[in-house]
PDB file of C-alpha atoms in Angstrom:
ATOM      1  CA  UNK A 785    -143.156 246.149  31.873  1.00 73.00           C
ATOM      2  CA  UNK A 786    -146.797 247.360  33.414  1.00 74.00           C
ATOM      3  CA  UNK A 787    -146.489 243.698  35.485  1.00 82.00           C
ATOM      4  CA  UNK A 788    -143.021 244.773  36.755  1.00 83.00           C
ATOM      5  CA  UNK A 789    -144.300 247.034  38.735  1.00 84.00           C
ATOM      6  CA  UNK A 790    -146.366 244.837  41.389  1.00 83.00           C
ATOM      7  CA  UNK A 791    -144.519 244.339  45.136  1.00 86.00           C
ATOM      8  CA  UNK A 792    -144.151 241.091  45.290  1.00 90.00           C
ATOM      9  CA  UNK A 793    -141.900 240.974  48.320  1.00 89.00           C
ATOM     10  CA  UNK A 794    -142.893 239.535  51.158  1.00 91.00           C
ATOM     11  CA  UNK A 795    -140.105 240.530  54.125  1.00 88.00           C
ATOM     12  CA  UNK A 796    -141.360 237.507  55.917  1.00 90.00           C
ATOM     13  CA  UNK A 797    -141.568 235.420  53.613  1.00 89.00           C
ATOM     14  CA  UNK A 798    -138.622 233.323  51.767  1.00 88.00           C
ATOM     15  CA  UNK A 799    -139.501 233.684  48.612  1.00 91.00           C
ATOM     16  CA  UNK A 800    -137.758 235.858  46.256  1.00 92.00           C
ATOM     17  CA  UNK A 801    -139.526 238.734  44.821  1.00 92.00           C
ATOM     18  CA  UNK A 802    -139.643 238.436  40.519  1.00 91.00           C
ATOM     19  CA  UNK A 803    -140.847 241.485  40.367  1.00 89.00           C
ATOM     20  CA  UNK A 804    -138.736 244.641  39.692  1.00 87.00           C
ATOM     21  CA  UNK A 805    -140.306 246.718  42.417  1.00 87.00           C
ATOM     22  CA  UNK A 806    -140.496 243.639  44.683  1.00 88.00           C
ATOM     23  CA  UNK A 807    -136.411 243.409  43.977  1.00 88.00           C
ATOM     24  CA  UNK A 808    -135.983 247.165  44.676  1.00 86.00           C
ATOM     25  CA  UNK A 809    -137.956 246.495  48.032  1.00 87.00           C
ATOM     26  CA  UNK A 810    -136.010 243.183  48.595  1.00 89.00           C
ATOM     27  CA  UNK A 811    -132.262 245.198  47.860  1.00 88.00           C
ATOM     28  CA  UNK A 812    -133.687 248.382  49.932  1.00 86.00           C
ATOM     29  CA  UNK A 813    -134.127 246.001  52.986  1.00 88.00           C
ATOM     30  CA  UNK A 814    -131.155 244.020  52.294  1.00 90.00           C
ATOM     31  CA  UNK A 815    -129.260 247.334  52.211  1.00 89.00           C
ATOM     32  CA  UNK A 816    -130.658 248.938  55.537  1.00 87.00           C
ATOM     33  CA  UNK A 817    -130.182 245.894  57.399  1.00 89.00           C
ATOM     34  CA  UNK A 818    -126.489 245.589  56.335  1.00 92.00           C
ATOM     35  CA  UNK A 819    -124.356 246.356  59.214  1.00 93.00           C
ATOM     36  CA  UNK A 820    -121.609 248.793  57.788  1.00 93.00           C
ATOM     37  CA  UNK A 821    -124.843 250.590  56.351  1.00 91.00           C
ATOM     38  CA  UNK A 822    -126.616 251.004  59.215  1.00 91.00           C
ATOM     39  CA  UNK A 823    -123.729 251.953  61.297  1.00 92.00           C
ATOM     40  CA  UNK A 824    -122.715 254.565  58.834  1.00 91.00           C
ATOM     41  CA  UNK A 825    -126.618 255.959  59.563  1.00 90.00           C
ATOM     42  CA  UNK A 826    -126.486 255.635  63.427  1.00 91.00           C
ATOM     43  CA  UNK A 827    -123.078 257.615  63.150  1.00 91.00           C
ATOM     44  CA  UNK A 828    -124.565 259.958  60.985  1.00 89.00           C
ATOM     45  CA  UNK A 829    -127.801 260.709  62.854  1.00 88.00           C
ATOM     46  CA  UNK A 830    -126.383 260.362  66.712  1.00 88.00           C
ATOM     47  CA  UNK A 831    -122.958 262.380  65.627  1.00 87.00           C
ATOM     48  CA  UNK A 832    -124.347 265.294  63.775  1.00 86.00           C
ATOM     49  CA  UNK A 833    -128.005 265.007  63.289  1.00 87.00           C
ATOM     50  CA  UNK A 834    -129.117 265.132  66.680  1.00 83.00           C
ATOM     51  CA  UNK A 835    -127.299 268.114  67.167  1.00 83.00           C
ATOM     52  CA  UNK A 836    -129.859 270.199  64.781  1.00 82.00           C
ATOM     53  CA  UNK A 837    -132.523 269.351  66.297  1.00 79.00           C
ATOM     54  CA  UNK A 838    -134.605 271.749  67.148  1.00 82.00           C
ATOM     55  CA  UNK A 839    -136.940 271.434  69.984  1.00 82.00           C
ATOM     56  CA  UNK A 840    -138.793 267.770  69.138  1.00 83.00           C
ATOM     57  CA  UNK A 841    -137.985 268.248  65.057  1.00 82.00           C
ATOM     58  CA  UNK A 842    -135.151 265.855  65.155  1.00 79.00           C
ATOM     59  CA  UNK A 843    -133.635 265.003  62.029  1.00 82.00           C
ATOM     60  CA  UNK A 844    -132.486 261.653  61.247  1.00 84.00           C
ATOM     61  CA  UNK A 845    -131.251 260.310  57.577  1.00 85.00           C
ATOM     62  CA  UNK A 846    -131.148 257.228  56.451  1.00 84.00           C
ATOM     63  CA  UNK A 847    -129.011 255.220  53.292  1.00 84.00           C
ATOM     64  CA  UNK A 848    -130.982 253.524  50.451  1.00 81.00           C
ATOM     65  CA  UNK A 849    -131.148 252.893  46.906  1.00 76.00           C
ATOM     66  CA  UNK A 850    -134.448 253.992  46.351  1.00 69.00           C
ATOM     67  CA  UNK A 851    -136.877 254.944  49.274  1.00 69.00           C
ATOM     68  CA  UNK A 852    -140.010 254.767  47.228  1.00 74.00           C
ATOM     69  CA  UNK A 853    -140.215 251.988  45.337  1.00 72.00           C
ATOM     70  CA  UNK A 854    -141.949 252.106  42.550  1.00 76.00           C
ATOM     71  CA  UNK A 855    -141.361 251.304  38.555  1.00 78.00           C
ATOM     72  CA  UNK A 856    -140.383 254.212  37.395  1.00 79.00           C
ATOM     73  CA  UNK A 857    -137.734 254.436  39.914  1.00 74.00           C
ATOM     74  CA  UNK A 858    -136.680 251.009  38.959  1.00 73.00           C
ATOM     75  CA  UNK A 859    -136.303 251.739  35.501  1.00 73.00           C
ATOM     76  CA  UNK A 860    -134.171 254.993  36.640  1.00 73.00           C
ATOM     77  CA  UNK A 861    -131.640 253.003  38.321  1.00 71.00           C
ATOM     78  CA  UNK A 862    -131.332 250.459  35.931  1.00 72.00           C
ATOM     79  CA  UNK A 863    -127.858 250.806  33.639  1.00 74.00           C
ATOM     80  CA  UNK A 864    -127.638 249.568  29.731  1.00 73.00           C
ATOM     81  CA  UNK A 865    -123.614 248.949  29.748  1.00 72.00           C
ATOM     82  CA  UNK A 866    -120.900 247.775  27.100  1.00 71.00           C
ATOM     83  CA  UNK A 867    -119.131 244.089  27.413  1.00 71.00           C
ATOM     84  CA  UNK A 868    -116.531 242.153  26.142  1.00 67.00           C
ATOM     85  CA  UNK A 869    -117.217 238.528  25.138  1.00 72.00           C
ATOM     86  CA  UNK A 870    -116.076 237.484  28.250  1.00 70.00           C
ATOM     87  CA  UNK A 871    -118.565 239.155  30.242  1.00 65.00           C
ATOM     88  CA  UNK A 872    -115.918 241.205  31.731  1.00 66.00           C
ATOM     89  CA  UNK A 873    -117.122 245.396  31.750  1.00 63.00           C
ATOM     90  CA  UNK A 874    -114.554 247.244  29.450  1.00 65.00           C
ATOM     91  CA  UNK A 875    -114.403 250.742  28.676  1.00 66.00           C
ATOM     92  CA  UNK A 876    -115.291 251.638  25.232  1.00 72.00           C
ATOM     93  CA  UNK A 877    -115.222 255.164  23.614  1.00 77.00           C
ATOM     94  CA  UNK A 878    -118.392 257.613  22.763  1.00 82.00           C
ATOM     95  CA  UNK A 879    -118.557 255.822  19.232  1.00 82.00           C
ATOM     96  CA  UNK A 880    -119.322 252.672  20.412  1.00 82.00           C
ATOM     97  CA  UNK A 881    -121.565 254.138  23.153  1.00 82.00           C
ATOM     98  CA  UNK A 882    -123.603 255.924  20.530  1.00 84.00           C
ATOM     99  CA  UNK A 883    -124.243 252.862  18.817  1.00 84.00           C
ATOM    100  CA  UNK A 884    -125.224 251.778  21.753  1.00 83.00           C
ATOM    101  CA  UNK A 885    -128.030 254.091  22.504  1.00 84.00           C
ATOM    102  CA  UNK A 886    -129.109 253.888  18.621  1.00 87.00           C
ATOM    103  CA  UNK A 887    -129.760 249.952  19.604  1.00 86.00           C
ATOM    104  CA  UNK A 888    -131.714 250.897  23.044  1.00 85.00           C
ATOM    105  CA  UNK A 889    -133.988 253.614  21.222  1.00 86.00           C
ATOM    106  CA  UNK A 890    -134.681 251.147  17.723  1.00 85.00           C
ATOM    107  CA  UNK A 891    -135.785 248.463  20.048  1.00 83.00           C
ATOM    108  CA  UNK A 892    -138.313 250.546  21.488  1.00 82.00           C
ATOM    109  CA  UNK A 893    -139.358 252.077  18.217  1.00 84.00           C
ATOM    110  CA  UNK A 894    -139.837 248.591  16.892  1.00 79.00           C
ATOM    111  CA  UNK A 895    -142.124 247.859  19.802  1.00 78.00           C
ATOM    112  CA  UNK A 896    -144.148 251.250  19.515  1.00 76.00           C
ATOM    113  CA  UNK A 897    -148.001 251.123  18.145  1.00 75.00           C
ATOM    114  CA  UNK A 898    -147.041 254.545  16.868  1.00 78.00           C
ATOM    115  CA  UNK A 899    -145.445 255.553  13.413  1.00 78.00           C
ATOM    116  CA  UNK A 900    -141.683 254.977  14.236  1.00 85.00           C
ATOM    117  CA  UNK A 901    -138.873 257.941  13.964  1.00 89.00           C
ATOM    118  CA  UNK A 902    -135.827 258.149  14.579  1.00 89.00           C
ATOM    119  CA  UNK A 903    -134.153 261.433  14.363  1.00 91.00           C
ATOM    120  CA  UNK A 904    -129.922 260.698  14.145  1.00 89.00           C
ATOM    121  CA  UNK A 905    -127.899 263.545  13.967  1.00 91.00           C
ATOM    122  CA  UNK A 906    -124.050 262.162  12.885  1.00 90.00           C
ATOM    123  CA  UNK A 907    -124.320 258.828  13.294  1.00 88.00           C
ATOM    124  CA  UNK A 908    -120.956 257.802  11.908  1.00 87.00           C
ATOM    125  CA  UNK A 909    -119.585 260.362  15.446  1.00 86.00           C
ATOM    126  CA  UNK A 910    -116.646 258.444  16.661  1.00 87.00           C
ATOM    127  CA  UNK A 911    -117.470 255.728  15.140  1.00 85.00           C
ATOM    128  CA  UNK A 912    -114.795 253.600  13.346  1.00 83.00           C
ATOM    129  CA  UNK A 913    -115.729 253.538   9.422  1.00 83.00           C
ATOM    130  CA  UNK A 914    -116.325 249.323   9.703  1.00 82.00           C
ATOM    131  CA  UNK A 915    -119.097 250.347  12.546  1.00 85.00           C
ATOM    132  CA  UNK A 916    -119.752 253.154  10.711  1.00 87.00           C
ATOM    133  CA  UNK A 917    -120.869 250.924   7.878  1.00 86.00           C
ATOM    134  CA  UNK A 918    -122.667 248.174   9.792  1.00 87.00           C
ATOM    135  CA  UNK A 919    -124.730 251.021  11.778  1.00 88.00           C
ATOM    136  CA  UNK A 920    -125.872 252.251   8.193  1.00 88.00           C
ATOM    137  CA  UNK A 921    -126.746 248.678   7.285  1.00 88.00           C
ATOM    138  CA  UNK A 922    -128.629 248.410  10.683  1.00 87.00           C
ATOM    139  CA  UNK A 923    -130.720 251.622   9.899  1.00 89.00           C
ATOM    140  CA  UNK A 924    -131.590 250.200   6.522  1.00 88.00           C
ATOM    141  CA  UNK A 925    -132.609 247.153   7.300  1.00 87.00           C
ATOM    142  CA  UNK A 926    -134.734 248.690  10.234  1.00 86.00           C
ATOM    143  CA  UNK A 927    -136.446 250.855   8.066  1.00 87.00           C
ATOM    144  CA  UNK A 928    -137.014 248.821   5.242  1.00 85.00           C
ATOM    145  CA  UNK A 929    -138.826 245.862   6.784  1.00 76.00           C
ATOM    146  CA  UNK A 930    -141.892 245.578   9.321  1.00 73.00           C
ATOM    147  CA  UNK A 931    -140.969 245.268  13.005  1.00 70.00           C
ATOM    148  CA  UNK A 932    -141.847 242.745  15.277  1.00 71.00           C
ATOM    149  CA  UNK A 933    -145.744 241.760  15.244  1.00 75.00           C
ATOM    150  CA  UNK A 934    -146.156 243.258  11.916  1.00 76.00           C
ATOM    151  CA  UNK A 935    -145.516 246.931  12.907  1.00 77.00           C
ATOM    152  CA  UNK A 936    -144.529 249.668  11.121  1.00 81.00           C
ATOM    153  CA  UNK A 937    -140.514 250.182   9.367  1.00 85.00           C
ATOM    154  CA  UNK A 938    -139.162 253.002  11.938  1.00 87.00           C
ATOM    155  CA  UNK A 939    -138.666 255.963   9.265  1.00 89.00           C
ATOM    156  CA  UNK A 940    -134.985 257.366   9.990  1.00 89.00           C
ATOM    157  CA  UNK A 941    -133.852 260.584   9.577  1.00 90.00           C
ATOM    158  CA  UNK A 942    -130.060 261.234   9.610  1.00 89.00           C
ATOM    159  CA  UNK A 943    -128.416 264.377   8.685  1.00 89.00           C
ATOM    160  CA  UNK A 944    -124.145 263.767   8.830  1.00 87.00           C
ATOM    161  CA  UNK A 945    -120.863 264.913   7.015  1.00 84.00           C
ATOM    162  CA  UNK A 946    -119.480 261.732   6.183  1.00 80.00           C
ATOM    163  CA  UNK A 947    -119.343 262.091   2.152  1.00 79.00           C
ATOM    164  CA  UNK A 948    -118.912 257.688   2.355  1.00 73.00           C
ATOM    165  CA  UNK A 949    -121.347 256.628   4.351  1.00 72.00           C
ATOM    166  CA  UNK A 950    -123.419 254.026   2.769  1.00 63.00           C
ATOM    167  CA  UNK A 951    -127.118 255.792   1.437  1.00 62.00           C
ATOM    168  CA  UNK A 952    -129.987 254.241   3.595  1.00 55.00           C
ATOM    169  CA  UNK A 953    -132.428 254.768   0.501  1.00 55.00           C
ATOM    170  CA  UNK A 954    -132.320 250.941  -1.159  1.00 50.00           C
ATOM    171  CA  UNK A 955    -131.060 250.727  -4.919  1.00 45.00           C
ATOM    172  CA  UNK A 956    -133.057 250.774  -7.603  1.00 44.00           C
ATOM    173  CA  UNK A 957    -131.045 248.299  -9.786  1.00 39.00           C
TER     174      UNK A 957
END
Protein backbone atom coordinates (compact mmCIF):
# COMPACT_ATOMS: atom_id res chain seq x y z
CA UNK A 1 0.00 0.00 0.00
CA UNK A 2 3.27 2.41 0.76
CA UNK A 3 3.28 2.75 -3.45
CA UNK A 4 -0.41 3.82 -3.31
CA UNK A 5 0.35 6.71 -1.99
CA UNK A 6 2.43 8.52 -4.91
CA UNK A 7 0.32 11.43 -7.10
CA UNK A 8 0.40 10.19 -10.13
CA UNK A 9 -2.10 12.55 -11.70
CA UNK A 10 -1.19 14.67 -14.11
CA UNK A 11 -4.36 17.34 -14.70
CA UNK A 12 -2.88 17.91 -18.08
CA UNK A 13 -2.16 15.02 -18.98
CA UNK A 14 -4.60 12.07 -20.35
CA UNK A 15 -3.48 9.50 -18.62
CA UNK A 16 -5.27 8.01 -15.81
CA UNK A 17 -3.79 8.14 -12.46
CA UNK A 18 -3.22 4.15 -10.91
CA UNK A 19 -2.44 5.43 -7.99
CA UNK A 20 -4.90 5.80 -5.03
CA UNK A 21 -3.90 9.33 -4.17
CA UNK A 22 -3.50 10.15 -7.89
CA UNK A 23 -7.43 8.82 -8.15
CA UNK A 24 -8.44 10.92 -5.09
CA UNK A 25 -6.72 13.96 -6.94
CA UNK A 26 -8.24 12.84 -10.33
CA UNK A 27 -12.14 12.45 -8.53
CA UNK A 28 -11.38 15.82 -6.40
CA UNK A 29 -10.91 17.67 -9.80
CA UNK A 30 -13.49 15.81 -11.55
CA UNK A 31 -15.81 16.81 -8.69
CA UNK A 32 -14.98 20.66 -8.52
CA UNK A 33 -15.20 21.04 -12.10
CA UNK A 34 -18.70 19.42 -12.24
CA UNK A 35 -21.18 22.02 -12.94
CA UNK A 36 -24.09 21.32 -10.38
CA UNK A 37 -21.02 21.23 -7.87
CA UNK A 38 -19.60 24.23 -8.55
CA UNK A 39 -22.78 26.08 -8.82
CA UNK A 40 -23.91 24.77 -5.51
CA UNK A 41 -20.32 26.56 -4.23
CA UNK A 42 -20.78 29.90 -6.16
CA UNK A 43 -24.39 29.96 -4.55
CA UNK A 44 -23.04 29.17 -1.39
CA UNK A 45 -20.13 31.63 -1.22
CA UNK A 46 -21.85 34.77 -3.28
CA UNK A 47 -25.41 34.11 -1.30
CA UNK A 48 -24.26 33.83 2.23
CA UNK A 49 -20.57 33.80 2.50
CA UNK A 50 -19.82 37.07 1.28
CA UNK A 51 -22.07 38.46 3.61
CA UNK A 52 -19.61 37.53 6.72
CA UNK A 53 -17.01 38.94 5.54
CA UNK A 54 -15.38 40.98 7.53
CA UNK A 55 -13.30 43.75 6.25
CA UNK A 56 -10.89 41.77 3.46
CA UNK A 57 -11.36 38.17 5.54
CA UNK A 58 -13.83 36.87 3.09
CA UNK A 59 -14.90 33.48 3.51
CA UNK A 60 -15.49 31.25 0.71
CA UNK A 61 -16.17 27.21 0.94
CA UNK A 62 -15.74 24.93 -1.38
CA UNK A 63 -17.26 20.95 -2.05
CA UNK A 64 -14.81 17.99 -2.21
CA UNK A 65 -14.22 14.56 -1.28
CA UNK A 66 -11.06 14.98 0.24
CA UNK A 67 -9.08 18.36 0.07
CA UNK A 68 -5.77 16.90 1.05
CA UNK A 69 -5.00 14.09 -0.65
CA UNK A 70 -3.04 11.88 0.78
CA UNK A 71 -3.13 7.86 1.69
CA UNK A 72 -4.39 7.86 4.72
CA UNK A 73 -7.27 9.83 3.63
CA UNK A 74 -7.74 7.43 0.85
CA UNK A 75 -7.88 4.55 2.93
CA UNK A 76 -10.54 6.59 5.20
CA UNK A 77 -12.92 6.93 2.48
CA UNK A 78 -12.64 3.70 1.16
CA UNK A 79 -15.90 1.26 2.14
CA UNK A 80 -15.57 -2.80 2.65
CA UNK A 81 -19.45 -3.62 1.73
CA UNK A 82 -21.70 -6.88 1.55
CA UNK A 83 -22.96 -8.35 -2.06
CA UNK A 84 -25.14 -10.66 -3.50
CA UNK A 85 -23.86 -12.94 -6.29
CA UNK A 86 -25.14 -10.72 -8.64
CA UNK A 87 -23.11 -7.89 -7.75
CA UNK A 88 -26.15 -6.09 -6.76
CA UNK A 89 -25.54 -4.20 -2.88
CA UNK A 90 -28.11 -5.90 -0.46
CA UNK A 91 -28.67 -5.19 3.01
CA UNK A 92 -27.59 -7.81 5.35
CA UNK A 93 -27.99 -7.84 9.20
CA UNK A 94 -25.13 -7.15 12.05
CA UNK A 95 -24.38 -11.04 11.93
CA UNK A 96 -23.30 -11.15 8.66
CA UNK A 97 -21.55 -7.75 9.02
CA UNK A 98 -19.54 -9.10 11.91
CA UNK A 99 -18.32 -11.79 9.92
CA UNK A 100 -17.49 -9.44 7.79
CA UNK A 101 -15.11 -7.42 9.81
CA UNK A 102 -13.65 -10.85 11.35
CA UNK A 103 -12.55 -11.47 7.44
CA UNK A 104 -11.09 -7.70 7.01
CA UNK A 105 -9.05 -7.90 10.43
CA UNK A 106 -7.69 -11.96 9.74
CA UNK A 107 -6.45 -10.80 6.43
CA UNK A 108 -4.39 -8.28 7.92
CA UNK A 109 -3.26 -10.46 10.77
CA UNK A 110 -2.17 -13.00 8.22
CA UNK A 111 -0.10 -10.34 6.54
CA UNK A 112 1.45 -8.93 9.89
CA UNK A 113 5.40 -9.66 10.69
CA UNK A 114 4.10 -9.56 14.23
CA UNK A 115 2.72 -12.50 16.46
CA UNK A 116 -0.99 -12.53 15.27
CA UNK A 117 -4.14 -11.98 17.82
CA UNK A 118 -7.23 -11.79 17.48
CA UNK A 119 -9.32 -10.89 20.39
CA UNK A 120 -13.36 -12.00 19.46
CA UNK A 121 -15.74 -11.29 21.93
CA UNK A 122 -19.23 -13.39 20.80
CA UNK A 123 -18.54 -14.34 17.64
CA UNK A 124 -21.58 -16.50 17.01
CA UNK A 125 -23.63 -12.46 17.71
CA UNK A 126 -26.38 -12.57 15.21
CA UNK A 127 -25.04 -14.93 13.47
CA UNK A 128 -27.21 -17.80 12.08
CA UNK A 129 -25.90 -21.23 13.75
CA UNK A 130 -24.76 -22.60 9.88
CA UNK A 131 -22.44 -19.22 9.85
CA UNK A 132 -22.01 -19.64 13.21
CA UNK A 133 -20.33 -22.94 12.49
CA UNK A 134 -18.36 -22.07 9.35
CA UNK A 135 -16.91 -18.82 11.27
CA UNK A 136 -15.61 -21.39 13.98
CA UNK A 137 -14.16 -23.53 11.22
CA UNK A 138 -12.60 -20.30 9.71
CA UNK A 139 -10.91 -19.40 13.12
CA UNK A 140 -9.53 -22.90 13.33
CA UNK A 141 -8.17 -23.29 10.34
CA UNK A 142 -6.58 -19.71 10.68
CA UNK A 143 -4.98 -20.54 13.69
CA UNK A 144 -3.87 -23.83 13.09
CA UNK A 145 -1.82 -23.38 9.93
CA UNK A 146 1.00 -20.76 8.87
CA UNK A 147 -0.22 -17.70 6.96
CA UNK A 148 0.78 -16.54 3.80
CA UNK A 149 4.76 -16.41 3.26
CA UNK A 150 5.28 -18.74 6.05
CA UNK A 151 4.04 -16.45 8.89
CA UNK A 152 2.86 -17.09 12.03
CA UNK A 153 -1.00 -19.05 12.89
CA UNK A 154 -2.98 -15.78 14.23
CA UNK A 155 -3.62 -17.06 17.99
CA UNK A 156 -7.51 -16.36 18.63
CA UNK A 157 -9.04 -15.59 21.62
CA UNK A 158 -12.87 -15.85 21.86
CA UNK A 159 -14.84 -15.65 24.95
CA UNK A 160 -18.98 -16.38 23.97
CA UNK A 161 -22.20 -18.03 25.48
CA UNK A 162 -23.04 -20.28 22.84
CA UNK A 163 -22.83 -23.79 24.85
CA UNK A 164 -22.67 -25.46 20.75
CA UNK A 165 -20.31 -23.73 19.16
CA UNK A 166 -17.75 -25.92 17.66
CA UNK A 167 -14.23 -25.86 20.13
CA UNK A 168 -11.39 -24.13 18.07
CA UNK A 169 -8.76 -26.35 20.06
CA UNK A 170 -8.17 -29.42 17.29
CA UNK A 171 -9.03 -33.08 18.57
CA UNK A 172 -6.81 -35.19 19.92
CA UNK A 173 -8.24 -38.46 18.43
Amino acid sequence: MKDQGIDDYDPEGDAPPSNLVGILRRAEHDIRDNSAVSGVSQDINSAYLQRFAIGDDVLRAKISVATDATLARALERLELNLFAESDDWTRRGLGYNNALFMAAELLLLGKSELAPLLLVEEPEAHLHPQLQTRIMDLLRDKAQGPQEGGRAPVQVILTTHAPTLPRLRPSSA
